[in-house]
Amino acid sequence: MKKFGRISLVLSLTLSMMMLGACSSNNGGGTAEENSGNSGTKSTNSITLGFSQVGAESGWRSANTKSIQDSAKEAGYTLKFSDAQQKQENQIKALRSFIQQKVDVISFSPVVESGWDTVLKEAKDAGIPVILTDRAVDSKDTSLYVTFLGSDFVEEGRKAGQWLTEQYKDAAEDINIVELQGTTGSAPANDRMQGFKEVISSNPNLKIIASQTGDFTRAKGKEVMQAFLKAHKDIDVLYAHNDDMALGAIQAIEAAGLKPGEDIKIISVDAVKDGMQAASEGKINFIVECNPLLGPQLMKVVQDVVDGKSVEARIVTEETTFTSEEAKEALPNRQY
Ligand code: AHR
């Protein structure tokens, strides 16, 4: 665990013991146990975890929420769950409320990368450890959080780019790519774009002719794809930063009388059931997996933090990729 975590654990423990020993009132107004915060002595069923979720924008997000709620229940933690409806100000409010309630640990998936330093500093000053899940923040001061558990989004973008580069390695003409970006300013949108561009830049024929946000939703993916199809008659490839936007785009492509997966090749990220279904039907050609089932790992990290154990500063989720054939094979056993 980082130095900040260790120091705050020791301080909290000392403080709690003093409060219990003195048998006096405490400034939180509750019992000493309720106000002990991250004491390092808590049994599993007395841990309170405050979790601020991005929203419910995609199939991935719903699977992630379920995984966190189920795992917290299984671990016996009290989960204070808050849905930010894709708004940073709602997440900041939720984090402040968790601080006020003196939860033992805060975890959140930041909707965007920037603008977290103040509230993270407030959590640190209150001695409440913060665990980032799924998405990163761009804070220079990494002591503001204990660890970041989630995917390597740059690598996901690279995998998408590698498949495309391989498909078109012999192309003699330009290949026109349109890109549906995730939420503007979010880590997955920034990183998936970066990794993809990094790889396809090795082939000057691979050209991104349009790139716009679809906010990770099906509705926006459809709307933006409709606009792309109107503006460009010669689209060869769609790179969507998630399955939901790809699925919305498929509706737009079909409505335009074109065959998704054939007239326009489609690459997406996530590998949720609906995306895998479309891939198995040949409508999506390649999916890079992004695993939403972070709950069990998160609960383990929470327990380790409370126990004062050392935690890796970065925990990367293992992921794979699926061609249409591989999606067909994997679909019957897909959990989410
Ligand atoms: O942060 C993970 C991304 O957020 C998923 O790829 C996307 O579907 C979700 O909305």
mmCIF file with all atom_site columns, N, CA, C and O and ligand atoms in Angstrom, residues 53-62 64 86 109-111 133-136 151 153 156 182-183 186-189 192 215-217 241-245 269-272 288 290-292, ligand 1:
data_model
loop_
_atom_site.group_PDB
_atom_site.id
_atom_site.type_symbol
_atom_site.label_atom_id
_atom_site.label_alt_id
_atom_site.label_comp_id
_atom_site.label_asym_id
_atom_site.label_entity_id
_atom_site.label_seq_id
_atom_site.pdbx_PDB_ins_code
_atom_site.Cartn_x
_atom_site.Cartn_y
_atom_site.Cartn_z
_atom_site.occupancy
_atom_site.B_iso_or_equiv
_atom_site.pdbx_formal_charge
_atom_site.auth_seq_id
_atom_site.auth_comp_id
_atom_site.auth_asym_id
_atom_site.auth_atom_id
_atom_site.pdbx_PDB_model_num
ATOM   1   N N  . GLN A 1 53  ? -20.733 5.157  -9.102  1.00 0.00 ? 53  GLN A N  1
ATOM   2   C CA . GLN A 1 53  ? -20.714 4.582  -10.456 1.00 0.00 ? 53  GLN A CA 1
ATOM   3   C C  . GLN A 1 53  ? -20.912 5.692  -11.495 1.00 0.00 ? 53  GLN A C  1
ATOM   4   O O  . GLN A 1 53  ? -21.571 6.703  -11.227 1.00 0.00 ? 53  GLN A O  1
ATOM   5   N N  . VAL A 1 54  ? -20.382 5.484  -12.687 1.00 0.00 ? 54  VAL A N  1
ATOM   6   C CA . VAL A 1 54  ? -20.522 6.455  -13.793 1.00 0.00 ? 54  VAL A CA 1
ATOM   7   C C  . VAL A 1 54  ? -21.991 6.686  -14.142 1.00 0.00 ? 54  VAL A C  1
ATOM   8   O O  . VAL A 1 54  ? -22.457 7.821  -14.243 1.00 0.00 ? 54  VAL A O  1
ATOM   9   N N  . GLY A 1 55  ? -22.740 5.604  -14.360 1.00 0.00 ? 55  GLY A N  1
ATOM   10  C CA . GLY A 1 55  ? -24.135 5.716  -14.787 1.00 0.00 ? 55  GLY A CA 1
ATOM   11  C C  . GLY A 1 55  ? -24.646 4.357  -15.226 1.00 0.00 ? 55  GLY A C  1
ATOM   12  O O  . GLY A 1 55  ? -24.268 3.331  -14.634 1.00 0.00 ? 55  GLY A O  1
ATOM   13  N N  . ALA A 1 56  ? -25.501 4.358  -16.234 1.00 0.00 ? 56  ALA A N  1
ATOM   14  C CA . ALA A 1 56  ? -26.040 3.097  -16.765 1.00 0.00 ? 56  ALA A CA 1
ATOM   15  C C  . ALA A 1 56  ? -26.061 3.206  -18.287 1.00 0.00 ? 56  ALA A C  1
ATOM   16  O O  . ALA A 1 56  ? -27.031 2.843  -18.933 1.00 0.00 ? 56  ALA A O  1
ATOM   17  N N  . GLU A 1 57  ? -24.954 3.740  -18.835 1.00 0.00 ? 57  GLU A N  1
ATOM   18  C CA . GLU A 1 57  ? -24.929 4.087  -20.256 1.00 0.00 ? 57  GLU A CA 1
ATOM   19  C C  . GLU A 1 57  ? -24.813 2.908  -21.206 1.00 0.00 ? 57  GLU A C  1
ATOM   20  O O  . GLU A 1 57  ? -25.130 3.045  -22.385 1.00 0.00 ? 57  GLU A O  1
ATOM   21  N N  . SER A 1 58  ? -24.359 1.764  -20.709 1.00 0.00 ? 58  SER A N  1
ATOM   22  C CA . SER A 1 58  ? -24.069 0.656  -21.628 1.00 0.00 ? 58  SER A CA 1
ATOM   23  C C  . SER A 1 58  ? -24.301 -0.694 -20.957 1.00 0.00 ? 58  SER A C  1
ATOM   24  O O  . SER A 1 58  ? -24.439 -0.777 -19.736 1.00 0.00 ? 58  SER A O  1
ATOM   25  N N  . GLY A 1 59  ? -24.310 -1.736 -21.788 1.00 0.00 ? 59  GLY A N  1
ATOM   26  C CA . GLY A 1 59  ? -24.425 -3.095 -21.259 1.00 0.00 ? 59  GLY A CA 1
ATOM   27  C C  . GLY A 1 59  ? -23.243 -3.401 -20.349 1.00 0.00 ? 59  GLY A C  1
ATOM   28  O O  . GLY A 1 59  ? -23.384 -4.092 -19.337 1.00 0.00 ? 59  GLY A O  1
ATOM   29  N N  . TRP A 1 60  ? -22.070 -2.890 -20.732 1.00 0.00 ? 60  TRP A N  1
ATOM   30  C CA . TRP A 1 60  ? -20.865 -3.083 -19.917 1.00 0.00 ? 60  TRP A CA 1
ATOM   31  C C  . TRP A 1 60  ? -21.086 -2.523 -18.517 1.00 0.00 ? 60  TRP A C  1
ATOM   32  O O  . TRP A 1 60  ? -20.792 -3.163 -17.517 1.00 0.00 ? 60  TRP A O  1
ATOM   33  N N  . ARG A 1 61  ? -21.646 -1.299 -18.465 1.00 0.00 ? 61  ARG A N  1
ATOM   34  C CA . ARG A 1 61  ? -21.824 -0.629 -17.184 1.00 0.00 ? 61  ARG A CA 1
ATOM   35  C C  . ARG A 1 61  ? -22.793 -1.398 -16.287 1.00 0.00 ? 61  ARG A C  1
ATOM   36  O O  . ARG A 1 61  ? -22.585 -1.535 -15.090 1.00 0.00 ? 61  ARG A O  1
ATOM   37  N N  . SER A 1 62  ? -23.893 -1.907 -16.903 1.00 0.00 ? 62  SER A N  1
ATOM   38  C CA . SER A 1 62  ? -24.868 -2.668 -16.112 1.00 0.00 ? 62  SER A CA 1
ATOM   39  C C  . SER A 1 62  ? -24.219 -3.914 -15.526 1.00 0.00 ? 62  SER A C  1
ATOM   40  O O  . SER A 1 62  ? -24.460 -4.256 -14.360 1.00 0.00 ? 62  SER A O  1
ATOM   41  N N  . ASN A 1 64  ? -21.077 -4.284 -14.864 1.00 0.00 ? 64  ASN A N  1
ATOM   42  C CA . ASN A 1 64  ? -20.114 -3.840 -13.859 1.00 0.00 ? 64  ASN A CA 1
ATOM   43  C C  . ASN A 1 64  ? -20.821 -3.527 -12.534 1.00 0.00 ? 64  ASN A C  1
ATOM   44  O O  . ASN A 1 64  ? -20.374 -3.926 -11.453 1.00 0.00 ? 64  ASN A O  1
ATOM   45  N N  . GLN A 1 86  ? -23.646 9.846  -15.507 1.00 0.00 ? 86  GLN A N  1
ATOM   46  C CA . GLN A 1 86  ? -22.602 10.356 -16.415 1.00 0.00 ? 86  GLN A CA 1
ATOM   47  C C  . GLN A 1 86  ? -22.241 11.828 -16.183 1.00 0.00 ? 86  GLN A C  1
ATOM   48  O O  . GLN A 1 86  ? -21.805 12.511 -17.106 1.00 0.00 ? 86  GLN A O  1
ATOM   49  N N  . SER A 1 109 ? -15.551 5.000  -10.285 1.00 0.00 ? 109 SER A N  1
ATOM   50  C CA . SER A 1 109 ? -15.120 4.909  -11.670 1.00 0.00 ? 109 SER A CA 1
ATOM   51  C C  . SER A 1 109 ? -15.319 6.308  -12.259 1.00 0.00 ? 109 SER A C  1
ATOM   52  O O  . SER A 1 109 ? -16.448 6.699  -12.546 1.00 0.00 ? 109 SER A O  1
ATOM   53  N N  . PRO A 1 110 ? -14.252 7.080  -12.378 1.00 0.00 ? 110 PRO A N  1
ATOM   54  C CA . PRO A 1 110 ? -14.397 8.493  -12.742 1.00 0.00 ? 110 PRO A CA 1
ATOM   55  C C  . PRO A 1 110 ? -14.924 8.692  -14.169 1.00 0.00 ? 110 PRO A C  1
ATOM   56  O O  . PRO A 1 110 ? -14.335 8.165  -15.110 1.00 0.00 ? 110 PRO A O  1
ATOM   57  N N  . VAL A 1 111 ? -15.992 9.466  -14.289 1.00 0.00 ? 111 VAL A N  1
ATOM   58  C CA . VAL A 1 111 ? -16.603 9.661  -15.608 1.00 0.00 ? 111 VAL A CA 1
ATOM   59  C C  . VAL A 1 111 ? -15.620 10.297 -16.586 1.00 0.00 ? 111 VAL A C  1
ATOM   60  O O  . VAL A 1 111 ? -15.558 9.904  -17.748 1.00 0.00 ? 111 VAL A O  1
ATOM   61  N N  . THR A 1 133 ? -11.641 2.345  -9.775  1.00 0.00 ? 133 THR A N  1
ATOM   62  C CA . THR A 1 133 ? -11.914 1.138  -10.550 1.00 0.00 ? 133 THR A CA 1
ATOM   63  C C  . THR A 1 133 ? -12.321 1.529  -11.949 1.00 0.00 ? 133 THR A C  1
ATOM   64  O O  . THR A 1 133 ? -12.935 2.573  -12.150 1.00 0.00 ? 133 THR A O  1
ATOM   65  N N  . ASP A 1 134 ? -11.996 0.709  -12.891 1.00 0.00 ? 134 ASP A N  1
ATOM   66  C CA . ASP A 1 134 ? -12.361 0.844  -14.306 1.00 0.00 ? 134 ASP A CA 1
ATOM   67  C C  . ASP A 1 134 ? -11.643 2.001  -14.999 1.00 0.00 ? 134 ASP A C  1
ATOM   68  O O  . ASP A 1 134 ? -10.945 1.792  -15.970 1.00 0.00 ? 134 ASP A O  1
ATOM   69  N N  . ARG A 1 135 ? -11.828 3.248  -14.525 1.00 0.00 ? 135 ARG A N  1
ATOM   70  C CA . ARG A 1 135 ? -11.241 4.400  -15.207 1.00 0.00 ? 135 ARG A CA 1
ATOM   71  C C  . ARG A 1 135 ? -10.248 5.143  -14.316 1.00 0.00 ? 135 ARG A C  1
ATOM   72  O O  . ARG A 1 135 ? -10.453 5.225  -13.106 1.00 0.00 ? 135 ARG A O  1
ATOM   73  N N  . ALA A 1 136 ? -9.263  5.742  -14.969 1.00 0.00 ? 136 ALA A N  1
ATOM   74  C CA . ALA A 1 136 ? -8.213  6.451  -14.233 1.00 0.00 ? 136 ALA A CA 1
ATOM   75  C C  . ALA A 1 136 ? -8.514  7.934  -14.111 1.00 0.00 ? 136 ALA A C  1
ATOM   76  O O  . ALA A 1 136 ? -9.400  8.462  -14.777 1.00 0.00 ? 136 ALA A O  1
ATOM   77  N N  . SER A 1 151 ? -8.904  -2.101 -16.687 1.00 0.00 ? 151 SER A N  1
ATOM   78  C CA . SER A 1 151 ? -8.301  -2.503 -17.955 1.00 0.00 ? 151 SER A CA 1
ATOM   79  C C  . SER A 1 151 ? -7.195  -1.550 -18.385 1.00 0.00 ? 151 SER A C  1
ATOM   80  O O  . SER A 1 151 ? -7.130  -0.416 -17.938 1.00 0.00 ? 151 SER A O  1
ATOM   81  N N  . PHE A 1 153 ? -6.668  0.465  -21.275 1.00 0.00 ? 153 PHE A N  1
ATOM   82  C CA . PHE A 1 153 ? -7.440  0.942  -22.430 1.00 0.00 ? 153 PHE A CA 1
ATOM   83  C C  . PHE A 1 153 ? -6.553  1.248  -23.644 1.00 0.00 ? 153 PHE A C  1
ATOM   84  O O  . PHE A 1 153 ? -6.994  1.118  -24.784 1.00 0.00 ? 153 PHE A O  1
ATOM   85  N N  . GLU A 1 156 ? -6.097  -1.917 -25.340 1.00 0.00 ? 156 GLU A N  1
ATOM   86  C CA . GLU A 1 156 ? -7.322  -2.298 -26.072 1.00 0.00 ? 156 GLU A CA 1
ATOM   87  C C  . GLU A 1 156 ? -7.350  -1.613 -27.439 1.00 0.00 ? 156 GLU A C  1
ATOM   88  O O  . GLU A 1 156 ? -7.670  -2.234 -28.450 1.00 0.00 ? 156 GLU A O  1
ATOM   89  N N  . GLY A 1 182 ? -15.830 7.241  -27.232 1.00 0.00 ? 182 GLY A N  1
ATOM   90  C CA . GLY A 1 182 ? -16.588 7.193  -25.978 1.00 0.00 ? 182 GLY A CA 1
ATOM   91  C C  . GLY A 1 182 ? -16.771 8.607  -25.431 1.00 0.00 ? 182 GLY A C  1
ATOM   92  O O  . GLY A 1 182 ? -16.494 9.599  -26.119 1.00 0.00 ? 182 GLY A O  1
ATOM   93  N N  . THR A 1 183 ? -17.218 8.702  -24.192 1.00 0.00 ? 183 THR A N  1
ATOM   94  C CA . THR A 1 183 ? -17.478 10.004 -23.556 1.00 0.00 ? 183 THR A CA 1
ATOM   95  C C  . THR A 1 183 ? -16.243 10.904 -23.629 1.00 0.00 ? 183 THR A C  1
ATOM   96  O O  . THR A 1 183 ? -15.153 10.494 -23.237 1.00 0.00 ? 183 THR A O  1
ATOM   97  N N  . SER A 1 186 ? -13.091 11.063 -21.156 1.00 0.00 ? 186 SER A N  1
ATOM   98  C CA . SER A 1 186 ? -12.993 9.864  -20.302 1.00 0.00 ? 186 SER A CA 1
ATOM   99  C C  . SER A 1 186 ? -11.726 9.092  -20.665 1.00 0.00 ? 186 SER A C  1
ATOM   100 O O  . SER A 1 186 ? -11.255 9.142  -21.809 1.00 0.00 ? 186 SER A O  1
ATOM   101 N N  . ALA A 1 187 ? -11.211 8.362  -19.686 1.00 0.00 ? 187 ALA A N  1
ATOM   102 C CA . ALA A 1 187 ? -9.996  7.581  -19.917 1.00 0.00 ? 187 ALA A CA 1
ATOM   103 C C  . ALA A 1 187 ? -10.156 6.582  -21.072 1.00 0.00 ? 187 ALA A C  1
ATOM   104 O O  . ALA A 1 187 ? -9.280  6.506  -21.942 1.00 0.00 ? 187 ALA A O  1
ATOM   105 N N  . PRO A 1 188 ? -11.280 5.811  -21.139 1.00 0.00 ? 188 PRO A N  1
ATOM   106 C CA . PRO A 1 188 ? -11.362 4.856  -22.242 1.00 0.00 ? 188 PRO A CA 1
ATOM   107 C C  . PRO A 1 188 ? -11.419 5.522  -23.617 1.00 0.00 ? 188 PRO A C  1
ATOM   108 O O  . PRO A 1 188 ? -10.881 4.983  -24.591 1.00 0.00 ? 188 PRO A O  1
ATOM   109 N N  . ALA A 1 189 ? -12.057 6.697  -23.710 1.00 0.00 ? 189 ALA A N  1
ATOM   110 C CA . ALA A 1 189 ? -12.103 7.380  -25.009 1.00 0.00 ? 189 ALA A CA 1
ATOM   111 C C  . ALA A 1 189 ? -10.706 7.873  -25.382 1.00 0.00 ? 189 ALA A C  1
ATOM   112 O O  . ALA A 1 189 ? -10.232 7.644  -26.506 1.00 0.00 ? 189 ALA A O  1
ATOM   113 N N  . ARG A 1 192 ? -8.303  4.574  -25.864 1.00 0.00 ? 192 ARG A N  1
ATOM   114 C CA . ARG A 1 192 ? -8.611  3.693  -27.001 1.00 0.00 ? 192 ARG A CA 1
ATOM   115 C C  . ARG A 1 192 ? -8.285  4.389  -28.322 1.00 0.00 ? 192 ARG A C  1
ATOM   116 O O  . ARG A 1 192 ? -7.905  3.752  -29.294 1.00 0.00 ? 192 ARG A O  1
ATOM   117 N N  . ASP A 1 215 ? -20.760 9.046  -26.856 1.00 0.00 ? 215 ASP A N  1
ATOM   118 C CA . ASP A 1 215 ? -21.007 9.011  -25.411 1.00 0.00 ? 215 ASP A CA 1
ATOM   119 C C  . ASP A 1 215 ? -21.236 7.601  -24.842 1.00 0.00 ? 215 ASP A C  1
ATOM   120 O O  . ASP A 1 215 ? -21.904 7.449  -23.826 1.00 0.00 ? 215 ASP A O  1
ATOM   121 N N  . PHE A 1 216 ? -20.746 6.601  -25.532 1.00 0.00 ? 216 PHE A N  1
ATOM   122 C CA . PHE A 1 216 ? -20.850 5.198  -25.100 1.00 0.00 ? 216 PHE A CA 1
ATOM   123 C C  . PHE A 1 216 ? -22.286 4.671  -25.128 1.00 0.00 ? 216 PHE A C  1
ATOM   124 O O  . PHE A 1 216 ? -22.558 3.613  -24.549 1.00 0.00 ? 216 PHE A O  1
ATOM   125 N N  . THR A 1 217 ? -23.232 5.395  -25.758 1.00 0.00 ? 217 THR A N  1
ATOM   126 C CA . THR A 1 217 ? -24.619 4.900  -25.752 1.00 0.00 ? 217 THR A CA 1
ATOM   127 C C  . THR A 1 217 ? -25.052 4.445  -27.148 1.00 0.00 ? 217 THR A C  1
ATOM   128 O O  . THR A 1 217 ? -24.537 4.914  -28.165 1.00 0.00 ? 217 THR A O  1
ATOM   129 N N  . HIS A 1 241 ? -15.760 2.702  -29.905 1.00 0.00 ? 241 HIS A N  1
ATOM   130 C CA . HIS A 1 241 ? -15.095 2.485  -28.622 1.00 0.00 ? 241 HIS A CA 1
ATOM   131 C C  . HIS A 1 241 ? -15.878 1.580  -27.674 1.00 0.00 ? 241 HIS A C  1
ATOM   132 O O  . HIS A 1 241 ? -15.390 1.274  -26.596 1.00 0.00 ? 241 HIS A O  1
ATOM   133 N N  . ASN A 1 242 ? -17.123 1.233  -28.030 1.00 0.00 ? 242 ASN A N  1
ATOM   134 C CA . ASN A 1 242 ? -17.795 0.179  -27.257 1.00 0.00 ? 242 ASN A CA 1
ATOM   135 C C  . ASN A 1 242 ? -18.884 -0.501 -28.096 1.00 0.00 ? 242 ASN A C  1
ATOM   136 O O  . ASN A 1 242 ? -19.257 -0.015 -29.173 1.00 0.00 ? 242 ASN A O  1
ATOM   137 N N  . ASP A 1 243 ? -19.358 -1.634 -27.584 1.00 0.00 ? 243 ASP A N  1
ATOM   138 C CA . ASP A 1 243 ? -20.356 -2.426 -28.315 1.00 0.00 ? 243 ASP A CA 1
ATOM   139 C C  . ASP A 1 243 ? -21.661 -1.663 -28.500 1.00 0.00 ? 243 ASP A C  1
ATOM   140 O O  . ASP A 1 243 ? -22.292 -1.747 -29.554 1.00 0.00 ? 243 ASP A O  1
ATOM   141 N N  . ASP A 1 244 ? -22.089 -0.959 -27.454 1.00 0.00 ? 244 ASP A N  1
ATOM   142 C CA . ASP A 1 244 ? -23.387 -0.276 -27.556 1.00 0.00 ? 244 ASP A CA 1
ATOM   143 C C  . ASP A 1 244 ? -23.408 0.714  -28.714 1.00 0.00 ? 244 ASP A C  1
ATOM   144 O O  . ASP A 1 244 ? -24.382 0.773  -29.476 1.00 0.00 ? 244 ASP A O  1
ATOM   145 N N  . MET A 1 245 ? -22.345 1.500  -28.853 1.00 0.00 ? 245 MET A N  1
ATOM   146 C CA . MET A 1 245 ? -22.306 2.453  -29.979 1.00 0.00 ? 245 MET A CA 1
ATOM   147 C C  . MET A 1 245 ? -22.252 1.692  -31.300 1.00 0.00 ? 245 MET A C  1
ATOM   148 O O  . MET A 1 245 ? -22.887 2.102  -32.284 1.00 0.00 ? 245 MET A O  1
ATOM   149 N N  . VAL A 1 269 ? -15.321 -2.558 -28.883 1.00 0.00 ? 269 VAL A N  1
ATOM   150 C CA . VAL A 1 269 ? -14.667 -2.925 -27.621 1.00 0.00 ? 269 VAL A CA 1
ATOM   151 C C  . VAL A 1 269 ? -15.744 -3.266 -26.590 1.00 0.00 ? 269 VAL A C  1
ATOM   152 O O  . VAL A 1 269 ? -16.801 -2.622 -26.583 1.00 0.00 ? 269 VAL A O  1
ATOM   153 N N  . ASP A 1 270 ? -15.502 -4.220 -25.755 1.00 0.00 ? 270 ASP A N  1
ATOM   154 C CA . ASP A 1 270 ? -16.308 -4.669 -24.604 1.00 0.00 ? 270 ASP A CA 1
ATOM   155 C C  . ASP A 1 270 ? -16.541 -6.188 -24.626 1.00 0.00 ? 270 ASP A C  1
ATOM   156 O O  . ASP A 1 270 ? -16.223 -6.849 -23.674 1.00 0.00 ? 270 ASP A O  1
ATOM   157 N N  . ALA A 1 271 ? -17.213 -6.675 -25.694 1.00 0.00 ? 271 ALA A N  1
ATOM   158 C CA . ALA A 1 271 ? -17.595 -8.085 -25.754 1.00 0.00 ? 271 ALA A CA 1
ATOM   159 C C  . ALA A 1 271 ? -18.696 -8.425 -24.761 1.00 0.00 ? 271 ALA A C  1
ATOM   160 O O  . ALA A 1 271 ? -18.642 -9.447 -24.067 1.00 0.00 ? 271 ALA A O  1
ATOM   161 N N  . VAL A 1 272 ? -19.710 -7.547 -24.658 1.00 0.00 ? 272 VAL A N  1
ATOM   162 C CA . VAL A 1 272 ? -20.911 -7.901 -23.890 1.00 0.00 ? 272 VAL A CA 1
ATOM   163 C C  . VAL A 1 272 ? -21.775 -8.809 -24.770 1.00 0.00 ? 272 VAL A C  1
ATOM   164 O O  . VAL A 1 272 ? -21.554 -8.893 -25.975 1.00 0.00 ? 272 VAL A O  1
ATOM   165 N N  . VAL A 1 288 ? -12.676 -6.314 -29.109 1.00 0.00 ? 288 VAL A N  1
ATOM   166 C CA . VAL A 1 288 ? -11.645 -6.359 -28.076 1.00 0.00 ? 288 VAL A CA 1
ATOM   167 C C  . VAL A 1 288 ? -12.374 -6.424 -26.732 1.00 0.00 ? 288 VAL A C  1
ATOM   168 O O  . VAL A 1 288 ? -13.230 -5.581 -26.452 1.00 0.00 ? 288 VAL A O  1
ATOM   169 N N  . CYS A 1 290 ? -13.304 -6.039 -22.886 1.00 0.00 ? 290 CYS A N  1
ATOM   170 C CA . CYS A 1 290 ? -13.038 -5.182 -21.718 1.00 0.00 ? 290 CYS A CA 1
ATOM   171 C C  . CYS A 1 290 ? -13.877 -5.793 -20.599 1.00 0.00 ? 290 CYS A C  1
ATOM   172 O O  . CYS A 1 290 ? -15.100 -5.802 -20.678 1.00 0.00 ? 290 CYS A O  1
ATOM   173 N N  . ASN A 1 291 ? -13.227 -6.323 -19.596 1.00 0.00 ? 291 ASN A N  1
ATOM   174 C CA . ASN A 1 291 ? -13.934 -7.121 -18.588 1.00 0.00 ? 291 ASN A CA 1
ATOM   175 C C  . ASN A 1 291 ? -14.602 -6.247 -17.515 1.00 0.00 ? 291 ASN A C  1
ATOM   176 O O  . ASN A 1 291 ? -13.920 -5.538 -16.787 1.00 0.00 ? 291 ASN A O  1
ATOM   177 N N  . PRO A 1 292 ? -15.948 -6.305 -17.409 1.00 0.00 ? 292 PRO A N  1
ATOM   178 C CA . PRO A 1 292 ? -16.632 -5.487 -16.394 1.00 0.00 ? 292 PRO A CA 1
ATOM   179 C C  . PRO A 1 292 ? -16.731 -6.155 -15.020 1.00 0.00 ? 292 PRO A C  1
ATOM   180 O O  . PRO A 1 292 ? -17.166 -5.523 -14.057 1.00 0.00 ? 292 PRO A O  1
HETATM 181 O O1 . AHR B 2 .   ? -15.028 2.465  -18.819 1.00 0.00 ? 1   AHR B O1 1
HETATM 182 C C1 . AHR B 2 .   ? -15.409 1.340  -19.524 1.00 0.00 ? 1   AHR B C1 1
HETATM 183 C C2 . AHR B 2 .   ? -16.306 1.743  -20.644 1.00 0.00 ? 1   AHR B C2 1
HETATM 184 O O2 . AHR B 2 .   ? -17.407 2.443  -20.158 1.00 0.00 ? 1   AHR B O2 1
HETATM 185 C C3 . AHR B 2 .   ? -16.891 0.613  -21.453 1.00 0.00 ? 1   AHR B C3 1
HETATM 186 O O3 . AHR B 2 .   ? -16.102 0.192  -22.501 1.00 0.00 ? 1   AHR B O3 1
HETATM 187 C C4 . AHR B 2 .   ? -18.130 1.254  -21.966 1.00 0.00 ? 1   AHR B C4 1
HETATM 188 O O4 . AHR B 2 .   ? -19.048 0.377  -22.534 1.00 0.00 ? 1   AHR B O4 1
HETATM 189 C C5 . AHR B 2 .   ? -18.588 1.905  -20.724 1.00 0.00 ? 1   AHR B C5 1
HETATM 190 O O5 . AHR B 2 .   ? -19.637 2.736  -20.840 1.00 0.00 ? 1   AHR B O5 1
#
